[in-house]
């Protein structure tokens, strides 16, 4: 039994390792970012640019996942994946630009369409 397992028990050692090596290193940078960004103007030109680039990268990743899927999403037809995008966008705008409404509506549409579109052998 190693030293860490003697302290936390054999069953909890992997969770402690996950927190120490996965969560804490990234959390330090988040906290540091909060303290360093206190004096920044949210509408500064550089931050508007950074936000635009981040949004574009996220949109590109989502588009890549939906147009060229991998894993279980390959089984879902293209019409269902694109329909989920349109349905989610519609819900987003109908719910007065509510991000959660758009995401939930898109997911519900995708799961429902996949359920009816995928033929089981």
CSV table of N, CA and C in Angstrom, one decimal:
chain,number,residue,atom,x,y,z
A,1,UNK,N,0.9,-1.2,0.0
A,1,UNK,CA,0.0,0.0,0.0
A,1,UNK,C,0.9,1.2,0.0
A,2,UNK,N,0.7,2.1,-1.0
A,2,UNK,CA,1.5,3.3,-1.0
A,2,UNK,C,1.0,4.4,0.0
A,3,UNK,N,1.8,5.4,0.1
A,3,UNK,CA,1.5,6.4,1.2
A,3,UNK,C,0.2,7.1,1.0
A,4,UNK,N,-0.1,7.5,-0.2
A,4,UNK,CA,-1.4,8.2,-0.5
A,4,UNK,C,-2.6,7.3,-0.2
A,5,UNK,N,-2.5,6.0,-0.6
A,5,UNK,CA,-3.6,5.0,-0.3
A,5,UNK,C,-3.8,4.8,1.2
A,6,UNK,N,-2.7,4.9,1.9
A,6,UNK,CA,-2.8,4.7,3.4
A,6,UNK,C,-3.6,5.9,4.0
A,7,UNK,N,-3.4,7.1,3.4
A,7,UNK,CA,-4.1,8.3,3.9
A,7,UNK,C,-5.5,8.3,3.6
A,8,UNK,N,-5.9,8.1,2.3
A,8,UNK,CA,-7.2,8.3,1.8
A,8,UNK,C,-8.0,7.0,1.6
A,9,UNK,N,-7.3,5.9,1.6
A,9,UNK,CA,-7.9,4.6,1.3
A,9,UNK,C,-7.8,4.3,-0.2
A,10,UNK,N,-7.7,3.0,-0.5
A,10,UNK,CA,-7.4,2.5,-1.8
A,10,UNK,C,-8.5,2.9,-2.8
A,11,UNK,N,-9.8,3.0,-2.4
A,11,UNK,CA,-10.8,3.4,-3.3
A,11,UNK,C,-10.9,4.8,-3.7
A,12,UNK,N,-10.3,5.7,-2.8
A,12,UNK,CA,-10.4,7.1,-3.1
A,12,UNK,C,-9.1,7.7,-3.8
A,13,UNK,N,-8.1,6.9,-3.8
A,13,UNK,CA,-6.8,7.4,-4.4
A,13,UNK,C,-7.0,7.9,-5.8
A,14,UNK,N,-7.7,7.2,-6.7
A,14,UNK,CA,-7.8,7.7,-8.1
A,14,UNK,C,-8.5,9.1,-8.1
A,15,UNK,N,-9.5,9.2,-7.3
A,15,UNK,CA,-10.3,10.5,-7.3
A,15,UNK,C,-9.4,11.6,-6.8
A,16,UNK,N,-8.6,11.4,-5.8
A,16,UNK,CA,-7.7,12.4,-5.2
A,16,UNK,C,-6.6,12.7,-6.3
A,17,UNK,N,-6.1,11.7,-7.0
A,17,UNK,CA,-5.2,12.0,-8.1
A,17,UNK,C,-5.8,12.9,-9.2
A,18,UNK,N,-7.1,12.6,-9.5
A,18,UNK,CA,-7.8,13.4,-10.5
A,18,UNK,C,-7.9,14.8,-10.1
A,19,UNK,N,-8.2,15.0,-8.8
A,19,UNK,CA,-8.4,16.4,-8.3
A,19,UNK,C,-7.0,17.1,-8.3
A,20,UNK,N,-6.0,16.4,-7.8
A,20,UNK,CA,-4.7,17.1,-7.7
A,20,UNK,C,-4.1,17.3,-9.1
A,21,UNK,N,-4.2,16.4,-10.0
A,21,UNK,CA,-3.5,16.6,-11.3
A,21,UNK,C,-4.4,17.1,-12.4
A,22,UNK,N,-5.7,17.0,-12.2
A,22,UNK,CA,-6.6,17.5,-13.3
A,22,UNK,C,-7.3,18.8,-13.0
A,23,UNK,N,-7.9,18.9,-11.8
A,23,UNK,CA,-8.7,20.1,-11.5
A,23,UNK,C,-7.8,21.2,-11.0
A,24,UNK,N,-7.0,21.0,-10.0
A,24,UNK,CA,-6.2,22.1,-9.4
A,24,UNK,C,-5.3,22.9,-10.4
A,25,UNK,N,-4.6,22.2,-11.3
A,25,UNK,CA,-3.7,23.0,-12.2
A,25,UNK,C,-4.5,24.0,-13.0
A,26,UNK,N,-5.7,23.6,-13.5
A,26,UNK,CA,-6.4,24.5,-14.3
A,26,UNK,C,-7.2,25.6,-13.5
A,27,UNK,N,-7.5,25.2,-12.3
A,27,UNK,CA,-8.3,26.1,-11.4
A,27,UNK,C,-7.4,27.3,-11.0
A,28,UNK,N,-6.1,27.0,-10.8
A,28,UNK,CA,-5.2,28.1,-10.4
A,28,UNK,C,-5.2,29.2,-11.5
A,29,UNK,N,-5.2,28.8,-12.7
A,29,UNK,CA,-5.2,29.8,-13.8
A,29,UNK,C,-6.6,30.6,-13.9
A,30,UNK,N,-7.7,29.9,-13.6
A,30,UNK,CA,-9.0,30.5,-13.6
A,30,UNK,C,-9.0,31.6,-12.5
A,31,UNK,N,-8.6,31.3,-11.3
A,31,UNK,CA,-8.6,32.2,-10.2
A,31,UNK,C,-7.7,33.4,-10.5
A,32,UNK,N,-6.5,33.1,-11.0
A,32,UNK,CA,-5.6,34.2,-11.4
A,32,UNK,C,-6.2,35.1,-12.5
A,33,UNK,N,-6.9,34.5,-13.4
A,33,UNK,CA,-7.6,35.3,-14.5
A,33,UNK,C,-8.7,36.2,-13.9
A,34,UNK,N,-9.4,35.7,-12.9
A,34,UNK,CA,-10.4,36.5,-12.2
A,34,UNK,C,-9.8,37.7,-11.6
A,35,UNK,N,-8.7,37.5,-10.9
A,35,UNK,CA,-8.0,38.6,-10.2
A,35,UNK,C,-7.4,39.6,-11.1
A,36,UNK,N,-6.8,39.1,-12.2
A,36,UNK,CA,-6.1,40.0,-13.2
A,36,UNK,C,-7.1,40.7,-14.1
A,37,UNK,N,-8.3,40.3,-14.2
A,37,UNK,CA,-9.2,40.9,-15.1
A,37,UNK,C,-10.2,41.9,-14.5
A,38,UNK,N,-9.9,42.2,-13.2
A,38,UNK,CA,-10.8,43.1,-12.5
A,38,UNK,C,-10.9,44.5,-13.1
A,39,UNK,N,-9.8,45.0,-13.6
A,39,UNK,CA,-9.7,46.4,-14.1
A,39,UNK,C,-10.0,46.5,-15.6
A,40,UNK,N,-10.2,45.3,-16.3
A,40,UNK,CA,-10.4,45.4,-17.7
A,40,UNK,C,-11.8,45.8,-18.1
A,41,UNK,N,-11.9,46.6,-19.2
A,41,UNK,CA,-13.2,47.0,-19.7
A,41,UNK,C,-13.7,45.9,-20.6
A,42,UNK,N,-14.9,45.4,-20.3
A,42,UNK,CA,-15.5,44.3,-21.1
A,42,UNK,C,-15.7,44.6,-22.5
A,43,UNK,N,-15.9,45.8,-22.9
A,43,UNK,CA,-16.1,46.2,-24.2
A,43,UNK,C,-14.9,46.8,-24.9
A,44,UNK,N,-13.7,46.5,-24.4
A,44,UNK,CA,-12.5,46.9,-25.0
A,44,UNK,C,-12.3,46.2,-26.3
A,45,UNK,N,-11.7,46.9,-27.3
A,45,UNK,CA,-11.6,46.3,-28.6
A,45,UNK,C,-10.9,45.0,-28.7
A,46,UNK,N,-9.8,44.8,-27.9
A,46,UNK,CA,-9.1,43.5,-27.9
A,46,UNK,C,-10.0,42.4,-27.3
A,47,UNK,N,-10.8,42.7,-26.3
A,47,UNK,CA,-11.6,41.7,-25.7
A,47,UNK,C,-12.8,41.3,-26.6
A,48,UNK,N,-13.3,42.3,-27.4
A,48,UNK,CA,-14.3,42.0,-28.4
A,48,UNK,C,-13.7,41.1,-29.5
A,49,UNK,N,-12.5,41.3,-29.9
A,49,UNK,CA,-11.8,40.5,-30.8
A,49,UNK,C,-11.6,39.0,-30.3
A,50,UNK,N,-11.1,39.0,-29.1
A,50,UNK,CA,-10.9,37.6,-28.4
A,50,UNK,C,-12.2,36.9,-28.3
A,51,UNK,N,-13.3,37.5,-27.9
A,51,UNK,CA,-14.6,36.9,-27.8
A,51,UNK,C,-15.1,36.4,-29.2
A,52,UNK,N,-14.8,37.2,-30.3
A,52,UNK,CA,-15.2,36.8,-31.6
A,52,UNK,C,-14.4,35.6,-32.1
A,53,UNK,N,-13.1,35.5,-31.8
A,53,UNK,CA,-12.3,34.4,-32.2
A,53,UNK,C,-12.7,33.1,-31.4
A,54,UNK,N,-13.0,33.3,-30.1
A,54,UNK,CA,-13.4,32.1,-29.3
A,54,UNK,C,-14.8,31.6,-29.8
A,55,UNK,N,-15.7,32.5,-30.1
A,55,UNK,CA,-17.0,32.0,-30.7
A,55,UNK,C,-16.9,31.4,-32.0
A,56,UNK,N,-16.0,31.9,-32.9
A,56,UNK,CA,-15.8,31.3,-34.2
A,56,UNK,C,-15.2,29.9,-34.0
A,57,UNK,N,-14.2,29.7,-33.1
A,57,UNK,CA,-13.6,28.4,-32.9
A,57,UNK,C,-14.6,27.4,-32.4
A,58,UNK,N,-15.4,27.8,-31.5
A,58,UNK,CA,-16.5,26.9,-31.0
A,58,UNK,C,-17.5,26.5,-32.1
A,59,UNK,N,-17.9,27.5,-32.9
A,59,UNK,CA,-18.8,27.2,-34.0
A,59,UNK,C,-18.2,26.2,-35.0
A,60,UNK,N,-16.9,26.4,-35.2
A,60,UNK,CA,-16.2,25.5,-36.2
A,60,UNK,C,-16.1,24.1,-35.6
A,61,UNK,N,-15.8,23.9,-34.3
A,61,UNK,CA,-15.8,22.6,-33.7
A,61,UNK,C,-17.1,21.9,-33.8
A,62,UNK,N,-18.2,22.7,-33.5
A,62,UNK,CA,-19.5,22.1,-33.5
A,62,UNK,C,-19.9,21.7,-34.9
A,63,UNK,N,-19.6,22.6,-35.9
A,63,UNK,CA,-19.9,22.3,-37.3
A,63,UNK,C,-19.1,21.0,-37.7
A,64,UNK,N,-17.9,20.9,-37.4
A,64,UNK,CA,-17.1,19.7,-37.7
A,64,UNK,C,-17.7,18.5,-37.1
A,65,UNK,N,-18.1,18.5,-35.9
A,65,UNK,CA,-18.7,17.4,-35.2
A,65,UNK,C,-20.0,16.9,-35.9
A,66,UNK,N,-20.7,17.9,-36.3
A,66,UNK,CA,-22.0,17.6,-36.9
A,66,UNK,C,-22.0,17.2,-38.4
A,67,UNK,N,-21.0,17.8,-39.1
A,67,UNK,CA,-20.9,17.4,-40.6
A,67,UNK,C,-20.1,16.2,-40.8
A,68,UNK,N,-19.0,16.1,-40.0
A,68,UNK,CA,-18.1,14.9,-40.1
A,68,UNK,C,-18.0,14.2,-38.7
A,69,UNK,N,-19.1,13.5,-38.3
A,69,UNK,CA,-19.2,13.0,-37.0
A,69,UNK,C,-18.3,11.8,-36.8
A,70,UNK,N,-18.1,11.5,-35.5
A,70,UNK,CA,-17.3,10.2,-35.2
A,70,UNK,C,-18.1,9.5,-34.0
A,71,UNK,N,-17.8,8.3,-33.8
A,71,UNK,CA,-18.4,7.6,-32.7
A,71,UNK,C,-19.9,7.3,-33.1
A,72,UNK,N,-20.7,7.3,-32.0
A,72,UNK,CA,-22.1,7.0,-32.2
A,72,UNK,C,-22.9,8.0,-33.1
A,73,UNK,N,-22.4,9.2,-33.2
A,73,UNK,CA,-23.1,10.2,-34.0
A,73,UNK,C,-23.1,9.9,-35.5
A,74,UNK,N,-22.2,9.0,-35.9
A,74,UNK,CA,-22.1,8.5,-37.3
A,74,UNK,C,-23.4,7.8,-37.7
A,75,UNK,N,-24.0,7.2,-36.8
A,75,UNK,CA,-25.3,6.4,-37.1
A,75,UNK,C,-26.5,7.4,-37.3
A,76,UNK,N,-26.4,8.6,-36.8
A,76,UNK,CA,-27.5,9.6,-37.0
A,76,UNK,C,-27.4,10.2,-38.4
A,77,UNK,N,-28.5,10.2,-39.1
A,77,UNK,CA,-28.4,10.8,-40.5
A,77,UNK,C,-28.1,12.3,-40.5
A,78,UNK,N,-27.6,12.7,-41.6
A,78,UNK,CA,-27.2,14.2,-41.7
A,78,UNK,C,-28.4,15.1,-41.5
A,79,UNK,N,-29.6,14.6,-42.1
A,79,UNK,CA,-30.8,15.5,-42.0
A,79,UNK,C,-31.1,15.7,-40.5
A,80,UNK,N,-30.9,14.7,-39.7
A,80,UNK,CA,-31.3,14.8,-38.3
A,80,UNK,C,-30.3,15.7,-37.5
A,81,UNK,N,-29.0,15.6,-37.9
A,81,UNK,CA,-28.0,16.5,-37.2
A,81,UNK,C,-28.3,18.0,-37.6
A,82,UNK,N,-28.5,18.2,-38.9
A,82,UNK,CA,-28.8,19.6,-39.4
A,82,UNK,C,-30.1,20.1,-38.9
A,83,UNK,N,-31.1,19.2,-38.8
A,83,UNK,CA,-32.4,19.6,-38.2
A,83,UNK,C,-32.3,20.0,-36.7
A,84,UNK,N,-31.4,19.3,-36.0
A,84,UNK,CA,-31.2,19.7,-34.6
A,84,UNK,C,-30.6,21.1,-34.5
A,85,UNK,N,-29.7,21.4,-35.4
A,85,UNK,CA,-29.1,22.8,-35.4
A,85,UNK,C,-30.2,23.8,-35.6
A,86,UNK,N,-31.1,23.6,-36.6
A,86,UNK,CA,-32.1,24.5,-37.0
A,86,UNK,C,-33.2,24.6,-35.8
A,87,UNK,N,-33.5,23.5,-35.3
A,87,UNK,CA,-34.5,23.5,-34.2
A,87,UNK,C,-33.9,24.2,-33.0
A,88,UNK,N,-32.7,23.9,-32.7
A,88,UNK,CA,-32.0,24.6,-31.5
A,88,UNK,C,-31.9,26.1,-31.7
A,89,UNK,N,-31.6,26.5,-33.0
A,89,UNK,CA,-31.5,28.0,-33.3
A,89,UNK,C,-32.9,28.6,-33.1
A,90,UNK,N,-33.9,27.9,-33.6
A,90,UNK,CA,-35.3,28.4,-33.5
A,90,UNK,C,-35.7,28.6,-32.1
A,91,UNK,N,-35.4,27.6,-31.3
A,91,UNK,CA,-35.8,27.7,-29.8
A,91,UNK,C,-35.0,28.8,-29.2
A,92,UNK,N,-33.7,29.0,-29.5
A,92,UNK,CA,-32.9,30.0,-29.0
A,92,UNK,C,-33.5,31.4,-29.2
A,93,UNK,N,-33.9,31.7,-30.4
A,93,UNK,CA,-34.5,33.0,-30.7
A,93,UNK,C,-35.9,33.1,-30.2
A,94,UNK,N,-36.7,32.1,-30.2
A,94,UNK,CA,-38.1,32.1,-29.7
A,94,UNK,C,-38.1,32.4,-28.1
A,95,UNK,N,-37.0,31.8,-27.5
A,95,UNK,CA,-37.0,32.0,-26.0
A,95,UNK,C,-36.1,33.2,-25.6
A,96,UNK,N,-36.2,34.2,-26.5
A,96,UNK,CA,-35.5,35.5,-26.3
A,96,UNK,C,-34.0,35.3,-26.0
A,97,UNK,N,-33.3,34.6,-26.9
A,97,UNK,CA,-31.9,34.4,-26.9
A,97,UNK,C,-31.4,33.6,-25.6
A,98,UNK,N,-32.2,32.6,-25.3
A,98,UNK,CA,-31.8,31.8,-24.1
A,98,UNK,C,-31.0,30.6,-24.6
A,99,UNK,N,-29.7,30.6,-24.2
A,99,UNK,CA,-28.8,29.6,-24.6
A,99,UNK,C,-29.2,28.2,-24.2
A,100,UNK,N,-29.7,28.1,-22.9
A,100,UNK,CA,-30.1,26.8,-22.4
A,100,UNK,C,-31.3,26.2,-23.2
A,101,UNK,N,-32.2,27.1,-23.6
A,101,UNK,CA,-33.4,26.7,-24.4
A,101,UNK,C,-32.9,26.1,-25.7
A,102,UNK,N,-32.0,26.8,-26.3
A,102,UNK,CA,-31.5,26.3,-27.6
A,102,UNK,C,-30.8,25.0,-27.6
A,103,UNK,N,-29.9,24.9,-26.5
A,103,UNK,CA,-29.2,23.6,-26.4
A,103,UNK,C,-30.1,22.5,-26.1
A,104,UNK,N,-31.0,22.7,-25.1
A,104,UNK,CA,-31.9,21.6,-24.8
A,104,UNK,C,-32.8,21.2,-25.9
A,105,UNK,N,-33.4,22.2,-26.6
A,105,UNK,CA,-34.2,21.9,-27.8
A,105,UNK,C,-33.5,21.1,-28.9
A,106,UNK,N,-32.2,21.5,-29.2
A,106,UNK,CA,-31.4,20.8,-30.1
A,106,UNK,C,-31.1,19.4,-29.7
A,107,UNK,N,-30.8,19.2,-28.5
A,107,UNK,CA,-30.5,17.9,-28.0
A,107,UNK,C,-31.8,17.0,-28.0
A,108,UNK,N,-32.9,17.5,-27.6
A,108,UNK,CA,-34.2,16.8,-27.7
A,108,UNK,C,-34.5,16.4,-29.1
A,109,UNK,N,-34.3,17.3,-30.1
A,109,UNK,CA,-34.6,17.0,-31.5
A,109,UNK,C,-33.6,15.9,-32.0
A,110,UNK,N,-32.4,16.0,-31.6
A,110,UNK,CA,-31.4,15.1,-32.1
A,110,UNK,C,-31.6,13.7,-31.6
A,111,UNK,N,-31.9,13.6,-30.3
A,111,UNK,CA,-32.2,12.3,-29.7
A,111,UNK,C,-33.5,11.7,-30.3
A,112,UNK,N,-34.5,12.5,-30.4
A,112,UNK,CA,-35.8,12.0,-31.0
A,112,UNK,C,-35.6,11.6,-32.4
A,113,UNK,N,-34.9,12.4,-33.2
A,113,UNK,CA,-34.7,12.0,-34.6
A,113,UNK,C,-33.8,10.8,-34.7
A,114,UNK,N,-32.8,10.7,-33.9
A,114,UNK,CA,-31.9,9.5,-33.9
A,114,UNK,C,-32.7,8.2,-33.5
A,115,UNK,N,-33.6,8.4,-32.6
A,115,UNK,CA,-34.3,7.2,-32.1
A,115,UNK,C,-35.2,6.6,-33.2
A,116,UNK,N,-35.8,7.5,-34.0
A,116,UNK,CA,-36.7,7.1,-35.1
A,116,UNK,C,-35.9,6.8,-36.4
A,117,UNK,N,-34.7,7.4,-36.6
A,117,UNK,CA,-34.0,7.2,-37.8
A,117,UNK,C,-33.1,6.0,-37.9
A,118,UNK,N,-32.6,5.6,-36.7
A,118,UNK,CA,-31.6,4.5,-36.7
A,118,UNK,C,-32.4,3.2,-36.6
A,119,UNK,N,-32.1,2.4,-37.6
A,119,UNK,CA,-32.7,1.1,-37.6
A,119,UNK,C,-31.9,0.1,-36.8
A,120,UNK,N,-32.5,-0.6,-35.9
A,120,UNK,CA,-31.8,-1.6,-35.1
A,120,UNK,C,-31.9,-3.0,-35.9
A,121,UNK,N,-30.7,-3.7,-35.9
A,121,UNK,CA,-30.7,-5.0,-36.6
A,121,UNK,C,-31.6,-6.1,-36.0
